[in-house]
Each structure stands twice: as C-alpha cells, then as structure tokens.
Short mmCIF file of C-alpha atoms in Angstrom, two decimals:
data_model
loop_
_atom_site.label_atom_id
_atom_site.label_comp_id
_atom_site.label_asym_id
_atom_site.label_seq_id
_atom_site.Cartn_x
_atom_site.Cartn_y
_atom_site.Cartn_z
CA SER A 1 -5.01 16.57 -8.04
CA PHE A 2 -6.81 14.37 -5.65
CA GLU A 3 -5.22 14.11 -2.15
CA LEU A 4 -6.03 12.26 1.11
CA THR A 5 -5.29 14.00 4.25
CA GLN A 6 -4.88 12.35 7.75
CA PRO A 7 -3.92 13.93 11.11
CA PRO A 8 -0.28 12.97 11.85
CA SER A 9 -1.01 11.62 15.31
CA VAL A 10 -3.86 10.44 17.51
CA SER A 11 -3.65 9.46 21.19
CA VAL A 12 -6.08 7.29 23.02
CA SER A 13 -6.15 5.58 26.45
CA PRO A 14 -6.42 1.79 26.52
CA GLY A 15 -10.08 0.67 26.47
CA GLN A 16 -11.23 3.89 24.88
CA THR A 17 -12.45 4.57 21.29
CA ALA A 18 -9.98 5.91 18.78
CA SER A 19 -11.21 7.69 15.59
CA ILE A 20 -8.74 8.42 12.71
CA THR A 21 -10.03 10.49 9.77
CA CYS A 22 -9.05 10.71 6.11
CA SER A 23 -10.21 13.69 4.03
CA GLY A 24 -10.47 14.16 0.46
CA ASP A 25 -12.72 15.98 -2.07
CA LYS A 26 -15.97 13.83 -2.37
CA LEU A 27 -14.14 10.83 -0.82
CA GLY A 28 -17.58 9.49 -0.03
CA ASN A 29 -18.09 8.82 -3.66
CA LYS A 30 -15.11 6.41 -3.71
CA TYR A 31 -14.23 3.30 -1.75
CA ALA A 32 -11.78 3.88 1.12
CA CYS A 33 -9.65 1.24 2.85
CA TRP A 34 -7.23 1.36 5.77
CA TYR A 35 -3.89 -0.36 6.49
CA GLN A 36 -2.19 -0.91 9.67
CA GLN A 37 1.60 -0.92 9.79
CA LYS A 38 3.59 -1.78 12.95
CA PRO A 39 7.28 -0.90 13.16
CA GLY A 40 9.51 -3.12 10.91
CA GLN A 41 6.47 -4.83 9.40
CA SER A 42 4.50 -4.71 6.19
CA PRO A 43 1.17 -3.10 6.00
CA VAL A 44 -1.96 -4.98 6.80
CA VAL A 45 -5.48 -4.26 5.55
CA VAL A 46 -7.83 -3.74 8.49
CA ILE A 47 -10.89 -2.21 6.58
CA TYR A 48 -11.67 -2.34 2.85
CA GLN A 49 -14.63 -1.06 0.78
CA ASP A 50 -15.33 1.56 3.42
CA SER A 51 -16.48 -0.80 6.13
CA LYS A 52 -15.72 -4.30 5.57
CA ARG A 53 -13.40 -6.32 7.83
CA PRO A 54 -11.05 -9.00 6.41
CA SER A 55 -11.04 -12.35 8.18
CA GLY A 56 -8.73 -12.30 11.21
CA ILE A 57 -9.25 -8.58 11.84
CA PRO A 58 -10.88 -8.01 15.32
CA GLU A 59 -14.45 -6.68 15.51
CA ARG A 60 -13.18 -3.51 17.35
CA PHE A 61 -12.11 -2.24 13.98
CA SER A 62 -14.76 -0.54 11.87
CA GLY A 63 -14.92 2.09 9.16
CA SER A 64 -17.29 4.51 7.48
CA ASN A 65 -17.10 6.92 4.66
CA SER A 66 -19.40 9.76 3.79
CA GLY A 67 -19.14 13.27 2.20
CA ASN A 68 -15.47 14.26 2.25
CA THR A 69 -14.35 12.01 5.24
CA ALA A 70 -13.51 8.35 5.79
CA THR A 71 -13.18 7.38 9.40
CA LEU A 72 -11.52 4.40 11.03
CA THR A 73 -12.78 3.64 14.43
CA ILE A 74 -11.12 1.34 16.95
CA SER A 75 -13.41 0.58 19.84
CA GLY A 76 -11.83 -0.65 23.11
CA THR A 77 -8.42 0.18 21.90
CA GLN A 78 -5.67 -2.13 23.01
CA THR A 79 -1.99 -1.49 23.33
CA MET A 80 -1.31 -4.01 20.51
CA ASP A 81 -3.20 -1.43 18.23
CA GLU A 82 -0.43 1.12 18.53
CA ALA A 83 0.83 1.57 14.94
CA ASP A 84 0.80 3.75 11.92
CA TYR A 85 -2.52 3.81 10.01
CA TYR A 86 -2.96 4.69 6.25
CA CYS A 87 -6.06 5.36 4.31
CA GLN A 88 -6.28 4.53 0.58
CA ALA A 89 -8.54 5.22 -2.24
CA TRP A 90 -8.40 5.02 -6.19
CA ASP A 91 -8.35 8.02 -8.42
CA SER A 92 -9.01 6.95 -11.98
CA SER A 93 -6.53 4.06 -12.43
CA THR A 94 -4.00 5.33 -9.77
CA VAL A 95 -3.81 4.65 -6.11
CA LEU A 96 -3.51 7.27 -3.42
CA PHE A 97 -2.46 6.84 0.18
CA GLY A 98 -3.11 9.35 2.95
CA GLY A 99 0.11 10.57 4.75
CA GLY A 100 -0.41 8.18 7.70
CA THR A 101 -1.51 8.70 11.27
CA LYS A 102 0.54 7.41 14.24
CA LEU A 103 -1.76 6.02 16.78
CA THR A 104 -0.37 6.05 20.41
CA VAL A 105 -2.12 4.05 23.10
CA LEU A 106 -1.24 5.38 26.51
CA GLU B 1 -0.72 -19.75 1.60
CA VAL B 2 -0.11 -16.59 -0.38
CA GLN B 3 3.60 -15.54 -0.34
CA LEU B 4 5.32 -12.56 -2.02
CA LEU B 5 9.01 -12.39 -1.86
CA GLU B 6 10.82 -9.33 -3.17
CA SER B 7 14.57 -9.32 -4.11
CA GLY B 8 17.02 -7.13 -6.01
CA GLY B 9 17.29 -4.08 -3.54
CA THR B 10 20.79 -2.78 -3.10
CA LEU B 11 22.96 0.37 -3.11
CA VAL B 12 23.09 2.06 -6.39
CA GLN B 13 24.57 5.41 -7.47
CA PRO B 14 22.41 8.31 -8.75
CA GLY B 15 21.62 7.88 -12.38
CA GLY B 16 21.97 4.04 -12.16
CA SER B 17 19.55 1.25 -12.95
CA LEU B 18 18.12 -1.66 -10.89
CA ARG B 19 15.60 -4.36 -11.45
CA LEU B 20 13.37 -5.52 -8.57
CA SER B 21 11.70 -8.90 -8.65
CA CYS B 22 8.74 -10.32 -6.67
CA ALA B 23 8.19 -14.07 -6.63
CA ALA B 24 4.64 -15.00 -5.96
CA SER B 25 3.09 -18.23 -4.70
CA GLY B 26 -0.07 -19.52 -3.30
CA PHE B 27 -2.56 -18.11 -5.77
CA THR B 28 -3.24 -17.99 -9.59
CA PHE B 29 -0.81 -15.21 -10.36
CA SER B 30 -2.02 -14.50 -13.77
CA THR B 31 -5.51 -13.57 -12.52
CA TYR B 32 -4.58 -10.67 -10.27
CA VAL B 33 -3.47 -7.02 -10.73
CA MET B 34 -0.15 -6.61 -8.98
CA ASN B 35 1.40 -3.49 -7.54
CA TRP B 36 4.64 -1.86 -6.36
CA VAL B 37 4.43 0.45 -3.37
CA ARG B 38 7.35 2.21 -1.77
CA GLN B 39 8.12 3.70 1.68
CA ALA B 40 11.05 6.03 2.17
CA PRO B 41 12.79 5.93 5.51
CA GLY B 42 10.54 7.23 8.23
CA LYS B 43 7.90 8.32 5.68
CA GLY B 44 4.52 7.07 4.52
CA LEU B 45 3.41 4.70 1.83
CA GLU B 46 3.61 5.77 -1.83
CA TRP B 47 2.05 3.75 -4.63
CA VAL B 48 4.43 3.34 -7.60
CA SER B 49 2.75 1.22 -10.29
CA LEU B 50 0.37 -1.46 -11.22
CA ILE B 51 0.04 -4.05 -13.90
CA SER B 52 -3.04 -5.99 -15.12
CA GLY B 53 -3.14 -9.76 -14.77
CA SER B 54 -2.29 -10.30 -18.54
CA GLY B 55 0.43 -7.50 -18.49
CA GLY B 56 -1.34 -5.51 -21.09
CA SER B 57 -2.24 -2.54 -18.93
CA THR B 58 0.01 -0.65 -16.71
CA HIS B 59 -0.06 2.60 -14.73
CA TYR B 60 2.45 4.70 -12.93
CA ALA B 61 2.81 7.47 -10.20
CA ASP B 62 3.87 10.83 -11.81
CA SER B 63 7.01 10.59 -9.80
CA VAL B 64 8.42 7.53 -11.61
CA LYS B 65 6.64 7.89 -14.89
CA GLY B 66 9.11 7.55 -17.77
CA ARG B 67 11.92 6.15 -15.50
CA PHE B 68 10.31 2.92 -14.06
CA THR B 69 8.81 0.05 -16.01
CA ILE B 70 6.63 -2.64 -14.45
CA SER B 71 6.39 -6.06 -16.04
CA ARG B 72 5.40 -9.60 -15.08
CA ASP B 73 6.25 -13.15 -16.32
CA ASN B 74 3.03 -15.27 -15.64
CA THR B 75 5.01 -18.40 -16.57
CA ARG B 76 7.28 -17.75 -13.70
CA ASN B 77 4.89 -16.13 -11.33
CA THR B 78 7.08 -13.19 -10.99
CA LEU B 79 6.49 -9.40 -10.97
CA TYR B 80 9.28 -7.03 -11.92
CA LEU B 81 10.13 -3.31 -11.48
CA GLN B 82 12.88 -1.94 -13.81
CA MET B 83 14.12 1.30 -12.34
CA ASN B 84 16.31 3.68 -14.42
CA SER B 85 17.73 7.15 -13.91
CA LEU B 86 17.41 6.67 -10.13
CA ARG B 87 17.48 9.59 -7.82
CA ALA B 88 18.24 10.00 -4.15
CA GLU B 89 14.44 10.49 -3.59
CA ASP B 90 13.86 6.89 -4.89
CA THR B 91 15.45 5.50 -1.73
CA ALA B 92 12.87 3.32 -0.04
CA VAL B 93 11.68 -0.04 0.85
CA TYR B 94 9.84 -1.35 -2.12
CA TYR B 95 6.87 -3.72 -1.53
CA CYS B 96 5.02 -5.77 -4.04
CA ALA B 97 1.38 -6.13 -3.12
CA LYS B 98 -1.51 -8.24 -4.58
CA THR B 99 -4.82 -6.57 -5.44
CA SER B 100 -8.10 -8.06 -4.39
CA GLY B 101 -11.35 -6.99 -6.12
CA GLY B 102 -11.54 -4.71 -9.22
CA GLY B 103 -11.80 -1.18 -10.12
CA SER B 104 -12.44 1.18 -7.31
CA TYR B 105 -13.44 -1.75 -5.07
CA ALA B 106 -9.88 -3.05 -5.05
CA TYR B 107 -7.57 -3.08 -2.09
CA PHE B 108 -4.16 -4.69 -1.28
CA ASP B 109 -4.77 -7.89 0.47
CA TYR B 110 -1.23 -9.33 0.65
CA TRP B 111 2.06 -7.54 0.85
CA GLY B 112 5.62 -8.80 0.72
CA GLN B 113 8.27 -8.13 3.23
CA GLY B 114 9.88 -5.39 1.08
CA THR B 115 13.37 -4.86 -0.28
CA LEU B 116 15.55 -1.83 0.27
CA VAL B 117 16.74 0.34 -2.37
CA THR B 118 19.30 2.98 -1.49
CA VAL B 119 20.50 5.54 -4.07
CA SER B 120 23.58 7.32 -2.94
CA SER B 121 27.02 8.12 -4.24
#
C-alpha cells in the first residue's frame, strides 16, 4: 500500500533554511500538500498542489515535488515556524498523511 | 467566514457507539466534499473518511471500514460520523475538514477545532 515517510525531526537555526522531506513511491506523479500544526491547535495548510501558497501564508514557505520526494522549504526560518509539519497526498479516493516532522528552531 | 464546529466527543466504553457532528457555516456546504480526520494523543494525523457534496459517495480508511459511517444533512449544513464497535485505538481528537479542489488536486483548506473521543472502561 502507498505510504508517505517523513523524518521525525528537523532542527534549524533562526534565519537559516529548513527542508522537510516526504517520500513515497512515485510521489511526484501525485499532488502533495503540507500542513503546519502548532501545539493545541488545528492543522493549517501552508502548501497545496505541490508548490502553491494559500493567501496569508508567508513567502518563506515553498514546496516542490519530483520523483519519489516532496519537499517543504522554509527560508529564513523564524521561531514562530516551530511546529509539526505533515505532508498529504491522495491515493485513489483515500487520503494519506505522512507521519509528521517536528521542526525545532534553536 | 468559514466555521466548522465539531461536537459529540466524550468518554465511551469499548464496544460502545457515538455520533459526532460538525456544524458548518460561511460557505455553500452542499458543494464541498467533507472529511473526518483524527489524531490520537501525541500522534500524527490520520484520515478517517470523506463524503461527496451530495452524500452519494463515501470512502473510509481501512482502520474504520465497517464500523464508522459518515453522512451529511445539507439542509442543516451538518456533517456526521457514526462510530460503532469502538476500540481503545479509536481514542483521538476528531477534526472535520473541508476539501478545496477536486480529485488529486484537493486539499483541506479549513479545519474545525476538534472534539475528543476517549474509549476506555
């Protein structure tokens, strides 16, 4: 069955670039999106259809998807970006989430 | 303003049943695919089920198939999740989420605040 794999944790210093990967068999043939979830809050979409940013999401968030890997990139990471991040894709008519990546900014 | 307000979460014994509701406002409810997504304590997101705008098409995660039933009342702008034969592993915060776009383009653009279901004796 189709699965999405994310690293459990990523650390980055403030102002640096953070990259979070999401791997799945031929994921590049599907659309990937990314959600940010802060403690005690509901998820918020930050990237959809591989690389599109919803209104209100800062330009420092970007995405790409090719081959077997989708990547969420946060340029000039800020402390407010510390959160859990989940990738998501569709497989037939069902939805899959990656296991989530805890981004630590320190 | 789009709002999704879940309710119905509570403590229930293993083997019991529960119905969750999600009241929607701020958009044309009947036009959109709606979903339930859950998150066990300290764990990641798990998609549970979706229903088409008309209610005529539904899909479920294997983990809940045959036990949970998703439905909607477009006259009341409300989404439901009937949960039967509940197990300890169903303990989670349950979110309703609105879908934007269609097919593989779709993503969840609005989420409710979640309602906690605890399955325990």
